[in-house]
Amino acid sequence: VVHNGIIVPRLDADEDSEMAFEQVLSEYRNLQKLFPQDQKDSRITDLLENVVLGSLEVLASVDRKTLTTGLVGKRYFSFSHQGKISRAVNEDLFLEEPGEIRKFFETIRSTGFVSVGSTFLTRACYTSAVAFCCLTDIFKTRDQKTPATYFEYLIGHIIATVLECNPTKQLDVLSGDLSAKLPTDFIFDLGERRTKFHVPVKTSTRERVIQVWAHQRVLDGVYGTGRYKGILVCLSETKLDHETLDVIEICLPDQWRIYQMFIAHLERVYYLDVPIRYGQMISEYPRIEVRQFGDFFLEYEALSG
Amino acid sequence: VVHNGIIVPRLDADEDSEMAFEQVLSEYRNLQKLFPQDQKDSRITDLLENVVLGSLEVLASVDRKTLTTGLVGKRYFSFSHQGKISRAVNEDLFLEEPGEIRKFFETIRSTGFVSVGSTFLTRACYTSAVAFCCLTDIFKTRDQKTPATYFEYLIGHIIATVLECNPTKQLDVLSGDLSAKLPTDFIFDLGERRTKFHVPVKTSTRERVIQVWAHQRVLDGVYGTGRYKGILVCLSETKLDHETLDVIEICLPDQWRIYQMFIAHLERVYYLDVPIRYGQMISEYPRIEVRQFGDFFLEYEALSG
């Protein structure tokens, strides 16, 4: 099978899925080489597409376990392989069809976002993120770094491509006779007197999220309030209990309200799988605009204005 | 041997040190029961003294490894037992003599701090902290929670005793038609219209320290700037490379400067083993008052004023 000029071997049913995983991993390693050099390089789109399609191909031959959850309106399952089970996968967001994934990456290349819509874009990004993450969950042992880094590449590349702008990962923040750099997640600077974005990317937030508001506070203090718009991008907040196979979402909306009121203002929080309790924050003071990530593709021009 | 009415069995040279460790651990479990009820309970002083003396007794029969370090003026060693090595111990701060430890806890009971001086108090607290931590390092596997919780008990109890005030661990931070609690480290409130202290306690800070400044920012925003004085208490910032047996200190003074200038103002940062680079921050703008912890006993009245 040839995707964008790169040959991806088709798997026979009896081929070792470990070997197929190694092939996906070698594509990921190419991503590791390219991404730090030029985040919007179009070859990264091709590599990501190969990683996602390769991951889906392996996962198609792997067992699934239905999970229970009290989260109203959500359904989850896990992939399982040789006694290991993957993170929880939202059944309604997961696109099995390789054709859908190809359509998504075509949309990234052509930037024709309006016609496909926010929900499709959210699902396709969700699938692109979790497919490879689930693969590492079941084929690697206790590797949390690879999924987190992959997620950063995926979101970083997509946003860089959409904004036509490469991010930096640190900022000069002192002036006069002092100088220091603040290491941050992505900073996208659209140019002189134009919008600048502060974009932290996390697979889940847990107790470390206060850092996001604190960094935003530093940027507001150094550059003027609102000069950098804070946009947090997250995968999900699900937690799978490996014994009971039950899925919950860990959310601290009261803490988020306190941070939004007293530390700094975040412009958006995008999720690929929007947690129920955070999704409700959009409707009451102190409002936090928590949205599905697909919305970004439709409102980035308004946000950049 | 009887310490403060509690019998601590004396160890024979041939007695199993594992068993002695279990005895220290059972005293620690008593600490776990008492501390949450009344942090300044004088029985906690007795239990802490037993844990420290018991730990020193076991450690006296254990091998030591000299460590190398490029830290000018500092010397470190590790305890080692059956192939495991403990965290790095600062040789010049470690008090071997049980008599010194007894003198220290007597000083806590009598609050006669001026006569013994800041350096003795720092060394005695340092020894009280690391002795038990080293014991868990070499007798338990991958347990980071027990040393961290013990350190919180030790510092929490000492400060509660000195200030004659029990801390809380959360604060109401919203008002009007909203309400929410901010979970914090220790909050010591000396009473109406008197000083309030925000006291985070960490064995080491690493990348999570921004949370301390961010919480201080929230308190400043909700209650008025400076109404809660921020006092961070840390053990050390040493990192031992288990292969080369070399000790370094992980310090990010530029990050700390940015936080102190743009997030909030911390009144003090106390260390039991002051990292060289943080110790220098006291002398230039933006000043951060990094001091040895023994100073707290001599300046708490001035800070409370």
Coordinates of C-alpha atoms in Angstrom, one line a residue:
Chain A
V1 CA 0.0 0.0 0.0
V2 CA 1.4 3.4 -0.9
H3 CA 0.3 6.5 1.1
N4 CA 1.7 9.7 -0.3
G5 CA 4.7 8.1 -1.8
I6 CA 5.8 6.2 1.3
I7 CA 5.3 2.4 1.2
V8 CA 3.4 0.9 4.1
P9 CA 3.5 -2.9 4.1
R10 CA 0.0 -4.5 4.2
L11 CA -0.4 -6.9 7.1
D12 CA -1.4 -10.5 6.6
A13 CA -3.6 -11.9 9.3
D14 CA -0.8 -14.2 10.5
E15 CA 1.9 -11.6 10.4
D16 CA 3.2 -10.7 13.8
S17 CA 1.4 -7.6 15.2
E18 CA 4.6 -6.8 17.2
M19 CA 6.4 -6.4 13.9
A20 CA 3.6 -4.2 12.5
F21 CA 3.9 -2.1 15.7
E22 CA 7.7 -1.8 15.1
Q23 CA 6.9 -0.4 11.6
V24 CA 4.6 2.2 13.0
L25 CA 7.2 3.1 15.5
S26 CA 9.8 3.6 12.8
E27 CA 7.5 6.1 11.2
Y28 CA 7.1 7.8 14.6
R29 CA 10.9 8.0 14.8
N30 CA 11.0 9.9 11.4
L31 CA 8.4 12.2 13.0
Q32 CA 10.8 12.7 15.9
K33 CA 13.5 13.8 13.5
L34 CA 11.5 16.1 11.3
F35 CA 9.2 17.9 13.8
P36 CA 11.9 19.8 15.8
Q37 CA 13.3 21.3 12.5
D38 CA 10.1 22.6 10.9
Q39 CA 6.8 22.0 12.6
K40 CA 4.6 22.9 9.6
D41 CA 6.7 20.8 7.1
S42 CA 4.1 19.1 4.8
R43 CA 6.1 15.8 5.1
I44 CA 4.9 15.7 8.7
T45 CA 1.3 15.5 7.5
D46 CA 2.3 12.4 5.4
L47 CA 4.1 10.8 8.4
L48 CA 1.2 11.4 10.7
E49 CA -1.2 9.9 8.2
N50 CA 1.1 6.8 8.0
V51 CA 1.3 6.5 11.8
V52 CA -2.5 6.7 12.2
L53 CA -3.3 4.4 9.3
G54 CA -0.7 1.9 10.4
S55 CA -2.0 2.1 14.0
L56 CA -5.6 1.5 12.9
E57 CA -4.4 -1.5 10.8
V58 CA -2.8 -3.1 13.8
L59 CA -5.7 -2.3 16.2
A60 CA -8.2 -3.8 13.7
S61 CA -6.7 -7.3 14.5
V62 CA -6.6 -6.8 18.3
D63 CA -9.3 -7.7 20.9
R64 CA -11.6 -5.2 22.4
K65 CA -13.1 -5.0 25.9
T66 CA -16.3 -3.0 26.5
L67 CA -15.9 -0.7 29.5
T68 CA -18.6 0.5 31.9
T69 CA -19.1 4.2 32.8
G70 CA -21.5 6.4 34.6
L71 CA -20.7 9.3 32.2
V72 CA -24.1 10.0 30.7
G73 CA -24.2 9.8 26.9
K74 CA -20.6 8.4 26.6
R75 CA -19.5 4.8 25.7
Y76 CA -15.9 3.5 26.1
F77 CA -13.9 0.5 25.1
S78 CA -10.3 -0.6 25.4
F79 CA -8.0 -2.5 23.1
S80 CA -6.5 -5.6 24.7
H81 CA -3.4 -7.6 23.7
Q82 CA -1.6 -10.4 25.7
G83 CA -3.0 -9.3 29.0
K84 CA -2.5 -5.6 28.6
I85 CA -5.3 -3.2 28.0
S86 CA -5.1 0.2 26.4
R87 CA -6.5 3.6 27.7
A88 CA -10.3 4.1 27.3
V89 CA -11.4 4.9 23.8
N90 CA -14.6 6.9 23.2
E91 CA -16.6 4.7 20.9
D92 CA -18.6 7.6 19.3
L93 CA -15.5 9.6 18.5
F94 CA -13.4 6.8 17.2
L95 CA -13.3 6.5 13.3
E96 CA -12.5 3.0 12.2
E97 CA -12.6 3.7 8.5
P98 CA -9.2 4.4 6.9
G99 CA -11.1 6.4 4.3
E100 CA -12.2 8.9 7.0
I101 CA -8.6 9.4 8.1
R102 CA -7.4 10.0 4.5
K103 CA -10.2 12.5 4.1
F104 CA -9.1 14.3 7.3
F105 CA -5.4 14.6 6.2
E106 CA -6.6 15.8 2.8
T107 CA -8.6 18.5 4.6
I108 CA -5.4 19.5 6.5
R109 CA -3.5 19.8 3.2
S110 CA -6.3 21.7 1.4
T111 CA -7.5 23.7 4.5
G112 CA -11.1 23.1 3.4
F113 CA -12.4 23.0 6.9
V114 CA -15.9 24.5 6.6
S115 CA -17.3 21.8 4.4
V116 CA -16.3 18.9 6.7
G117 CA -17.5 20.5 9.9
S118 CA -16.3 20.7 13.5
T119 CA -17.6 17.3 14.7
F120 CA -15.9 15.4 11.9
L121 CA -12.6 17.3 12.6
T122 CA -12.9 16.5 16.3
R123 CA -13.5 12.8 15.7
A124 CA -10.7 12.6 13.1
C125 CA -8.2 14.3 15.5
Y126 CA -9.4 12.2 18.4
T127 CA -8.8 9.0 16.3
S128 CA -5.4 10.2 15.1
A129 CA -4.4 10.8 18.7
V130 CA -5.7 7.7 20.5
A131 CA -4.9 5.1 17.8
F132 CA -1.1 5.5 18.2
C133 CA -1.5 6.0 22.0
C134 CA -3.4 2.8 22.4
L135 CA -0.8 1.0 20.3
T136 CA 2.0 2.0 22.7
D137 CA -0.3 1.2 25.7
I138 CA -0.6 -2.4 24.7
F139 CA 2.9 -3.0 23.0
K140 CA 5.1 -1.0 25.4
T141 CA 5.4 -1.2 29.1
R142 CA 5.0 1.9 31.3
D143 CA 5.9 4.3 28.5
Q144 CA 4.0 7.5 29.1
K145 CA 6.4 9.8 27.3
T146 CA 5.9 8.5 23.8
P147 CA 2.1 9.1 23.7
A148 CA 2.5 12.5 25.3
T149 CA 5.2 13.5 22.8
Y150 CA 3.3 12.1 19.8
F151 CA 0.2 14.1 20.9
E152 CA 2.3 17.3 21.0
Y153 CA 3.6 16.6 17.5
L154 CA 0.1 15.9 16.2
I155 CA -1.5 19.1 17.7
G156 CA 1.6 21.2 17.1
H157 CA 1.8 20.3 13.4
I158 CA -2.0 20.8 12.8
I159 CA -2.0 24.2 14.4
A160 CA 1.2 25.3 12.7
T161 CA -0.2 24.2 9.4
V162 CA -3.5 25.9 9.9
L163 CA -1.9 29.2 11.2
E164 CA 0.9 28.9 8.6
C165 CA 3.3 29.7 11.4
N166 CA 6.0 27.7 13.2
P167 CA 5.9 27.8 17.1
T168 CA 8.7 28.5 19.5
K169 CA 9.1 26.9 22.9
Q170 CA 10.5 29.7 25.0
L171 CA 10.2 33.4 25.3
D172 CA 12.5 36.2 26.5
V173 CA 10.6 37.6 29.5
L174 CA 12.9 40.0 31.3
S175 CA 14.1 43.3 30.1
G176 CA 16.4 46.1 31.0
D177 CA 19.5 44.9 32.9
L178 CA 17.9 41.4 33.5
S179 CA 17.4 38.6 31.0
A180 CA 15.8 35.2 31.3
K181 CA 13.9 32.8 29.2
L182 CA 10.6 31.2 30.1
P183 CA 10.3 27.7 28.8
T184 CA 6.7 27.2 27.6
D185 CA 4.6 24.9 25.5
F186 CA 4.0 26.3 22.0
I187 CA 4.0 30.0 21.3
F188 CA 2.6 31.0 17.9
D189 CA 3.5 34.6 16.9
L190 CA 1.6 35.6 13.7
G191 CA 3.9 38.6 13.2
E192 CA 4.3 42.3 14.1
R193 CA 1.2 43.8 15.7
R194 CA -0.7 40.7 15.0
T195 CA -2.1 38.1 17.4
K196 CA 0.1 35.8 19.4
F197 CA -1.0 32.5 20.9
H198 CA 0.2 30.7 24.0
V199 CA -0.8 27.0 23.3
P200 CA -0.1 24.4 26.0
V201 CA -0.8 20.9 24.9
K202 CA -1.5 18.0 27.4
T203 CA -3.0 14.5 27.0
S204 CA -4.7 15.2 30.4
T205 CA -4.4 18.0 32.9
R206 CA -4.7 16.6 36.5
E207 CA -3.1 18.7 39.2
R208 CA -0.4 20.2 37.0
V209 CA -2.8 22.4 35.1
I210 CA -2.2 25.4 37.4
Q211 CA 1.1 25.9 35.5
V212 CA -0.9 26.8 32.4
W213 CA -2.7 29.7 34.1
A214 CA 0.6 30.7 35.9
H215 CA 2.5 30.9 32.6
Q216 CA -0.4 32.9 31.1
R217 CA -0.1 35.3 34.1
V218 CA 3.7 35.8 33.4
L219 CA 3.0 36.5 29.7
D220 CA 0.2 39.0 30.7
G221 CA 2.6 40.7 33.2
V222 CA 5.6 40.9 30.8
Y223 CA 3.8 41.8 27.5
G224 CA 0.5 43.3 28.6
T225 CA -2.8 41.5 29.4
G226 CA -4.2 39.7 26.5
R227 CA -1.3 40.2 24.1
Y228 CA -0.8 36.5 24.1
K229 CA -4.1 34.6 23.9
G230 CA -4.1 31.4 26.0
I231 CA -5.4 28.3 24.3
L232 CA -5.1 25.0 26.1
V233 CA -5.5 21.8 24.0
C234 CA -6.2 18.5 25.8
L235 CA -7.0 15.0 24.7
S236 CA -9.4 13.9 27.6
E237 CA -9.7 13.6 31.3
T238 CA -10.8 9.9 31.4
K239 CA -9.4 7.5 34.0
L240 CA -9.8 3.8 33.5
D241 CA -9.8 1.6 36.6
H242 CA -7.9 -1.5 35.4
E243 CA -9.6 -3.7 38.0
T244 CA -13.3 -2.8 37.6
L245 CA -12.9 -1.6 33.9
D246 CA -15.0 1.4 34.8
V247 CA -14.2 4.8 33.2
I248 CA -14.6 8.1 35.1
E249 CA -13.6 11.7 34.3
I250 CA -11.4 13.6 36.7
C251 CA -12.5 17.2 36.7
L252 CA -11.9 20.1 39.1
P253 CA -14.2 22.8 37.8
D254 CA -14.0 24.8 41.1
Q255 CA -10.2 25.0 40.9
W256 CA -10.4 26.1 37.2
R257 CA -12.9 28.9 38.2
I258 CA -10.5 30.1 40.8
Y259 CA -7.6 30.1 38.4
Q260 CA -9.6 31.9 35.7
M261 CA -10.7 34.6 38.2
F262 CA -7.5 35.2 40.1
I263 CA -4.5 34.0 38.1
A264 CA -5.2 34.8 34.4
H265 CA -7.7 34.5 31.6
L266 CA -7.5 31.6 29.1
E267 CA -9.2 32.4 25.8
R268 CA -10.1 28.7 25.0
V269 CA -9.8 25.2 26.3
Y270 CA -10.1 22.7 23.5
Y271 CA -10.7 19.0 24.1
L272 CA -10.8 16.1 21.7
D273 CA -13.1 14.2 24.1
V274 CA -14.8 17.1 26.0
P275 CA -15.3 16.1 29.7
I276 CA -18.9 16.5 30.8
R277 CA -18.3 18.8 33.7
Y278 CA -15.8 21.1 31.9
G279 CA -18.2 21.3 28.9
Q280 CA -20.7 22.9 31.2
M281 CA -18.4 25.8 32.2
I282 CA -19.1 27.7 29.0
S283 CA -22.6 28.7 30.3
E284 CA -22.0 30.5 33.6
Y285 CA -19.6 33.0 35.3
P286 CA -16.7 32.7 35.5
R287 CA -17.1 31.5 32.0
I288 CA -14.4 29.2 30.5
E289 CA -14.8 28.5 26.8
V290 CA -14.3 24.8 26.8
R291 CA -15.0 23.5 23.3
Q292 CA -14.4 20.5 21.1
F293 CA -11.1 20.9 19.2
G294 CA -12.8 20.8 15.8
D295 CA -14.1 24.3 16.6
F296 CA -10.6 25.7 16.3
F297 CA -10.5 25.0 12.5
L298 CA -13.6 27.2 12.1
E299 CA -12.8 30.0 14.5
Y300 CA -9.0 30.4 14.2
E301 CA -9.4 33.4 11.9
A302 CA -11.8 35.1 14.3
L303 CA -9.3 34.4 17.2
S304 CA -6.4 35.7 15.1
G305 CA -8.2 38.9 14.3
Chain B
V1 CA 15.8 2.5 76.3
V2 CA 13.0 4.8 77.3
H3 CA 12.4 8.1 75.4
N4 CA 9.6 10.2 76.9
G5 CA 7.8 7.3 78.3
I6 CA 7.8 5.2 75.1
I7 CA 10.0 2.1 75.1
V8 CA 12.3 1.8 72.1
P9 CA 14.1 -1.6 72.1
R10 CA 17.9 -1.3 72.0
L11 CA 19.4 -3.1 69.0
D12 CA 22.1 -5.8 69.4
A13 CA 24.6 -5.8 66.7
D14 CA 23.3 -9.1 65.4
E15 CA 19.7 -8.2 65.5
D16 CA 18.1 -7.9 62.1
S17 CA 18.1 -4.4 60.9
E18 CA 15.0 -5.1 58.9
M19 CA 13.2 -5.7 62.2
A20 CA 14.5 -2.5 63.6
F21 CA 13.2 -0.7 60.6
E22 CA 9.8 -2.2 61.2
Q23 CA 9.9 -0.8 64.7
V24 CA 10.7 2.7 63.4
L25 CA 7.9 2.3 60.9
S26 CA 5.4 1.4 63.6
E27 CA 6.3 4.7 65.4
Y28 CA 5.8 6.4 62.0
R29 CA 2.3 4.9 61.8
N30 CA 1.4 6.3 65.2
L31 CA 2.5 9.7 63.8
Q32 CA 0.1 9.1 60.8
K33 CA -2.7 8.6 63.3
L34 CA -2.0 11.6 65.6
F35 CA -0.9 14.3 63.1
P36 CA -4.2 14.8 61.2
Q37 CA -6.1 15.3 64.5
D38 CA -3.9 17.9 66.3
Q39 CA -0.7 19.0 64.5
K40 CA 0.8 20.7 67.6
D41 CA 0.0 17.8 70.0
S42 CA 3.1 17.4 72.2
R43 CA 2.9 13.6 71.8
I44 CA 4.0 14.2 68.2
T45 CA 7.2 15.7 69.4
D46 CA 7.9 12.5 71.4
L47 CA 7.0 10.3 68.4
L48 CA 9.2 12.3 66.0
E49 CA 12.1 12.0 68.5
N50 CA 11.6 8.3 68.6
V51 CA 11.5 8.0 64.8
V52 CA 14.7 10.0 64.5
L53 CA 16.6 8.3 67.3
G54 CA 15.4 4.9 66.0
S55 CA 16.5 5.7 62.4
L56 CA 19.9 6.9 63.6
E57 CA 20.4 3.7 65.5
V58 CA 19.7 1.5 62.4
L59 CA 21.8 3.8 60.2
A60 CA 24.8 3.5 62.5
S61 CA 25.0 -0.2 61.6
V62 CA 24.7 0.3 57.9
D63 CA 27.5 0.9 55.3
R64 CA 28.3 4.3 53.8
K65 CA 29.4 5.3 50.4
T66 CA 31.3 8.6 49.8
L67 CA 29.9 10.5 46.9
T68 CA 31.6 12.9 44.6
T69 CA 30.3 16.4 43.9
G70 CA 31.3 19.6 42.1
L71 CA 29.3 21.7 44.6
V72 CA 32.0 23.9 46.2
G73 CA 32.2 23.5 50.0
K74 CA 29.7 20.6 50.2
R75 CA 30.4 16.9 51.0
Y76 CA 27.9 14.1 50.6
F77 CA 27.6 10.4 51.4
S78 CA 24.9 7.7 51.0
F79 CA 23.9 4.9 53.2
S80 CA 23.9 1.6 51.5
H81 CA 22.3 -1.7 52.4
Q82 CA 22.0 -4.9 50.3
G83 CA 22.7 -3.2 47.0
K84 CA 20.4 -0.2 47.6
I85 CA 21.7 3.3 48.2
S86 CA 20.0 6.1 50.0
R87 CA 19.6 9.7 48.9
A88 CA 22.6 12.0 49.3
V89 CA 23.3 13.1 52.8
N90 CA 25.2 16.4 53.5
E91 CA 28.0 15.3 55.8
D92 CA 28.4 18.7 57.5
L93 CA 24.7 19.0 58.3
F94 CA 24.2 15.4 59.6
L95 CA 24.3 15.1 63.4
E96 CA 25.3 11.5 64.4
E97 CA 25.1 12.0 68.1
P98 CA 21.7 11.0 69.7
G99 CA 22.5 13.5 72.4
E100 CA 22.2 16.4 69.8
I101 CA 18.9 15.1 68.7
R102 CA 17.6 14.9 72.3
K103 CA 18.8 18.5 72.8
F104 CA 17.0 19.6 69.7
F105 CA 13.6 18.1 70.7
E106 CA 14.1 19.6 74.2
T107 CA 14.6 22.9 72.5
I108 CA 11.3 22.4 70.6
R109 CA 9.5 21.7 74.0
S110 CA 11.1 24.6 75.8
T111 CA 11.2 27.0 72.8
G112 CA 14.6 28.2 73.9
F113 CA 15.8 28.8 70.4
V114 CA 18.1 31.8 70.8
S115 CA 20.7 30.0 72.9
V116 CA 21.2 27.1 70.5
G117 CA 21.4 29.2 67.3
S118 CA 20.2 28.9 63.7
T119 CA 23.0 26.6 62.5
F120 CA 22.4 23.9 65.2
L121 CA 18.6 24.1 64.6
T122 CA 19.1 23.7 60.8
R123 CA 21.4 20.7 61.3
A124 CA 19.1 19.1 63.8
C125 CA 16.1 19.5 61.5
Y126 CA 18.1 18.3 58.5
T127 CA 19.1 15.2 60.4
S128 CA 15.6 14.6 61.7
A129 CA 14.4 14.8 58.1
V130 CA 17.0 12.7 56.2
A131 CA 17.6 10.0 58.8
F132 CA 14.1 8.5 58.3
C133 CA 14.0 9.3 54.6
C134 CA 17.3 7.4 54.1
L135 CA 15.9 4.5 56.1
T136 CA 12.9 4.2 53.7
D137 CA 15.2 4.6 50.7
I138 CA 17.2 1.5 51.6
F139 CA 14.5 -0.7 53.2
K140 CA 11.6 0.1 50.9
T141 CA 11.3 -0.1 47.1
R142 CA 10.2 2.9 45.1
D143 CA 8.3 4.5 48.0
Q144 CA 8.5 8.3 47.5
K145 CA 5.2 9.0 49.4
T146 CA 6.4 8.0 52.9
P147 CA 9.4 10.3 53.0
A148 CA 7.4 13.2 51.5
T149 CA 4.6 12.7 54.1
Y150 CA 7.0 12.3 56.9
F151 CA 8.7 15.5 56.0
E152 CA 5.3 17.3 56.0
Y153 CA 4.6 16.0 59.5
L154 CA 8.0 17.0 60.8
I155 CA 7.9 20.6 59.4
G156 CA 4.2 21.0 60.0
H157 CA 4.5 19.9 63.7
I158 CA 7.6 22.1 64.3
I159 CA 5.9 25.2 62.9
A160 CA 2.6 24.6 64.6
T161 CA 4.4 24.2 67.9
V162 CA 6.5 27.3 67.4
L163 CA 3.5 29.4 66.3
E164 CA 1.2 27.7 68.8
C165 CA -1.3 27.4 66.0
N166 CA -2.7 24.4 64.1
P167 CA -2.7 24.8 60.3
T168 CA -5.6 24.1 57.9
K169 CA -5.2 22.6 54.4
Q170 CA -7.8 24.5 52.4
L171 CA -9.3 27.9 52.2
D172 CA -12.6 29.4 51.1
V173 CA -11.7 31.5 48.2
L174 CA -14.8 32.6 46.4
S175 CA -17.5 34.9 47.7
G176 CA -20.9 36.4 46.9
D177 CA -23.0 33.9 45.0
L178 CA -20.0 31.6 44.3
S179 CA -18.2 29.3 46.7
A180 CA -15.2 27.0 46.3
K181 CA -12.3 25.8 48.3
L182 CA -8.6 26.0 47.3
P183 CA -6.7 23.0 48.6
T184 CA -3.3 24.2 49.7
D185 CA -0.4 23.1 51.7
F186 CA -0.4 24.5 55.3
I187 CA -2.2 27.7 56.2
F188 CA -1.4 29.1 59.7
D189 CA -3.9 31.8 60.8
L190 CA -2.7 33.5 64.0
G191 CA -6.1 35.0 64.6
E192 CA -8.2 38.1 63.8
R193 CA -6.3 40.9 62.3
R194 CA -3.1 39.1 62.9
T195 CA -0.6 37.5 60.5
K196 CA -1.5 34.6 58.3
F197 CA 1.0 32.3 56.7
H198 CA 0.8 30.2 53.5
V199 CA 3.4 27.4 54.0
P200 CA 4.0 24.9 51.2
V201 CA 6.4 22.1 52.3
K202 CA 8.3 20.1 49.7
T203 CA 11.3 17.7 49.9
S204 CA 12.4 19.2 46.6
T205 CA 10.8 21.6 44.2
R206 CA 11.7 20.6 40.6
E207 CA 9.2 21.8 37.9
R208 CA 6.2 21.8 40.1
V209 CA 7.2 24.8 42.2
I210 CA 5.3 27.3 40.0
Q211 CA 2.2 26.0 41.8
V212 CA 3.5 27.7 45.0
W213 CA 3.7 31.1 43.4
A214 CA 0.3 30.5 41.6
H215 CA -1.4 29.7 44.9
Q216 CA 0.1 32.7 46.5
R217 CA -1.3 34.8 43.6
V218 CA -4.8 33.4 44.3
L219 CA -4.5 34.3 48.0
D220 CA -3.3 37.8 47.1
G221 CA -6.2 38.2 44.7
V222 CA -8.9 36.9 47.1
Y223 CA -7.7 38.4 50.4
G224 CA -5.5 41.3 49.4
T225 CA -1.8 41.4 48.5
G226 CA 0.4 40.3 51.4
R227 CA -2.4 39.3 53.8
Y228 CA -1.0 35.8 53.6
K229 CA 2.7 35.7 53.8
G230 CA 4.2 33.0 51.6
I231 CA 6.8 30.8 53.2
L232 CA 8.2 27.8 51.2
V233 CA 10.0 25.1 53.2
C234 CA 12.2 22.6 51.3
L235 CA 14.6 19.9 52.2
S236 CA 17.2 20.2 49.4
E237 CA 17.6 20.2 45.6
T238 CA 20.3 17.5 45.4
K239 CA 20.1 14.8 42.7
L240 CA 22.3 11.7 43.1
D241 CA 23.3 9.9 39.9
H242 CA 23.1 6.2 40.9
E243 CA 25.7 5.2 38.3
T244 CA 28.4 7.7 38.8
L245 CA 27.6 8.4 42.5
D246 CA 27.9 12.1 41.8
V247 CA 25.7 14.7 43.4
I248 CA 24.4 17.8 41.7
E249 CA 21.8 20.5 42.6
I250 CA 19.0 21.2 40.2
C251 CA 18.2 24.9 40.4
L252 CA 16.3 27.2 38.1
P253 CA 17.0 30.7 39.6
D254 CA 15.9 32.5 36.4
Q255 CA 12.5 30.8 36.5
W256 CA 12.2 31.7 40.2
R257 CA 13.0 35.4 39.4
I258 CA 10.3 35.5 36.8
Y259 CA 7.7 33.9 39.2
Q260 CA 8.7 36.4 42.0
M261 CA 8.4 39.4 39.6
F262 CA 5.3 38.4 37.7
I263 CA 3.2 35.9 39.6
A264 CA 3.4 36.8 43.3
H265 CA 5.9 37.6 46.1
L266 CA 7.1 34.9 48.5
E267 CA 8.3 36.2 51.8
R268 CA 10.8 33.5 52.6
V269 CA 12.2 30.2 51.1
Y270 CA 13.7 28.1 53.8
Y271 CA 16.0 25.1 53.0
L272 CA 17.4 22.5 55.3
D273 CA 20.3 22.1 52.9
V274 CA 20.5 25.5 51.1
P275 CA 21.3 25.0 47.3
I276 CA 24.3 27.1 46.4
R277 CA 22.6 29.0 43.5
Y278 CA 19.4 29.7 45.4
G279 CA 21.4 30.9 48.4
Q280 CA 22.8 33.6 46.2
M281 CA 19.4 35.1 45.3
I282 CA 19.2 37.0 48.5
S283 CA 21.7 39.6 47.3
E284 CA 20.3 41.0 44.1
Y285 CA 17.0 42.1 42.4
P286 CA 14.5 40.5 42.3
R287 CA 15.5 39.4 45.8
I288 CA 14.3 36.1 47.1
E289 CA 15.0 35.6 50.7
V290 CA 16.4 32.0 50.6
R291 CA 17.6 31.1 54.1
Q292 CA 18.6 28.1 56.2
F293 CA 15.5 26.8 58.0
G294 CA 17.0 27.5 61.5
D295 CA 16.5 31.2 60.8
F296 CA 12.8 30.6 61.1
F297 CA 13.1 29.9 64.8
L298 CA 14.8 33.3 65.4
E299 CA 12.7 35.5 63.1
Y300 CA 9.2 34.0 63.4
E301 CA 8.1 36.7 65.8
A302 CA 9.3 39.4 63.5
L303 CA 7.5 37.7 60.6
S304 CA 4.3 37.4 62.6
G305 CA 4.4 41.1 63.7

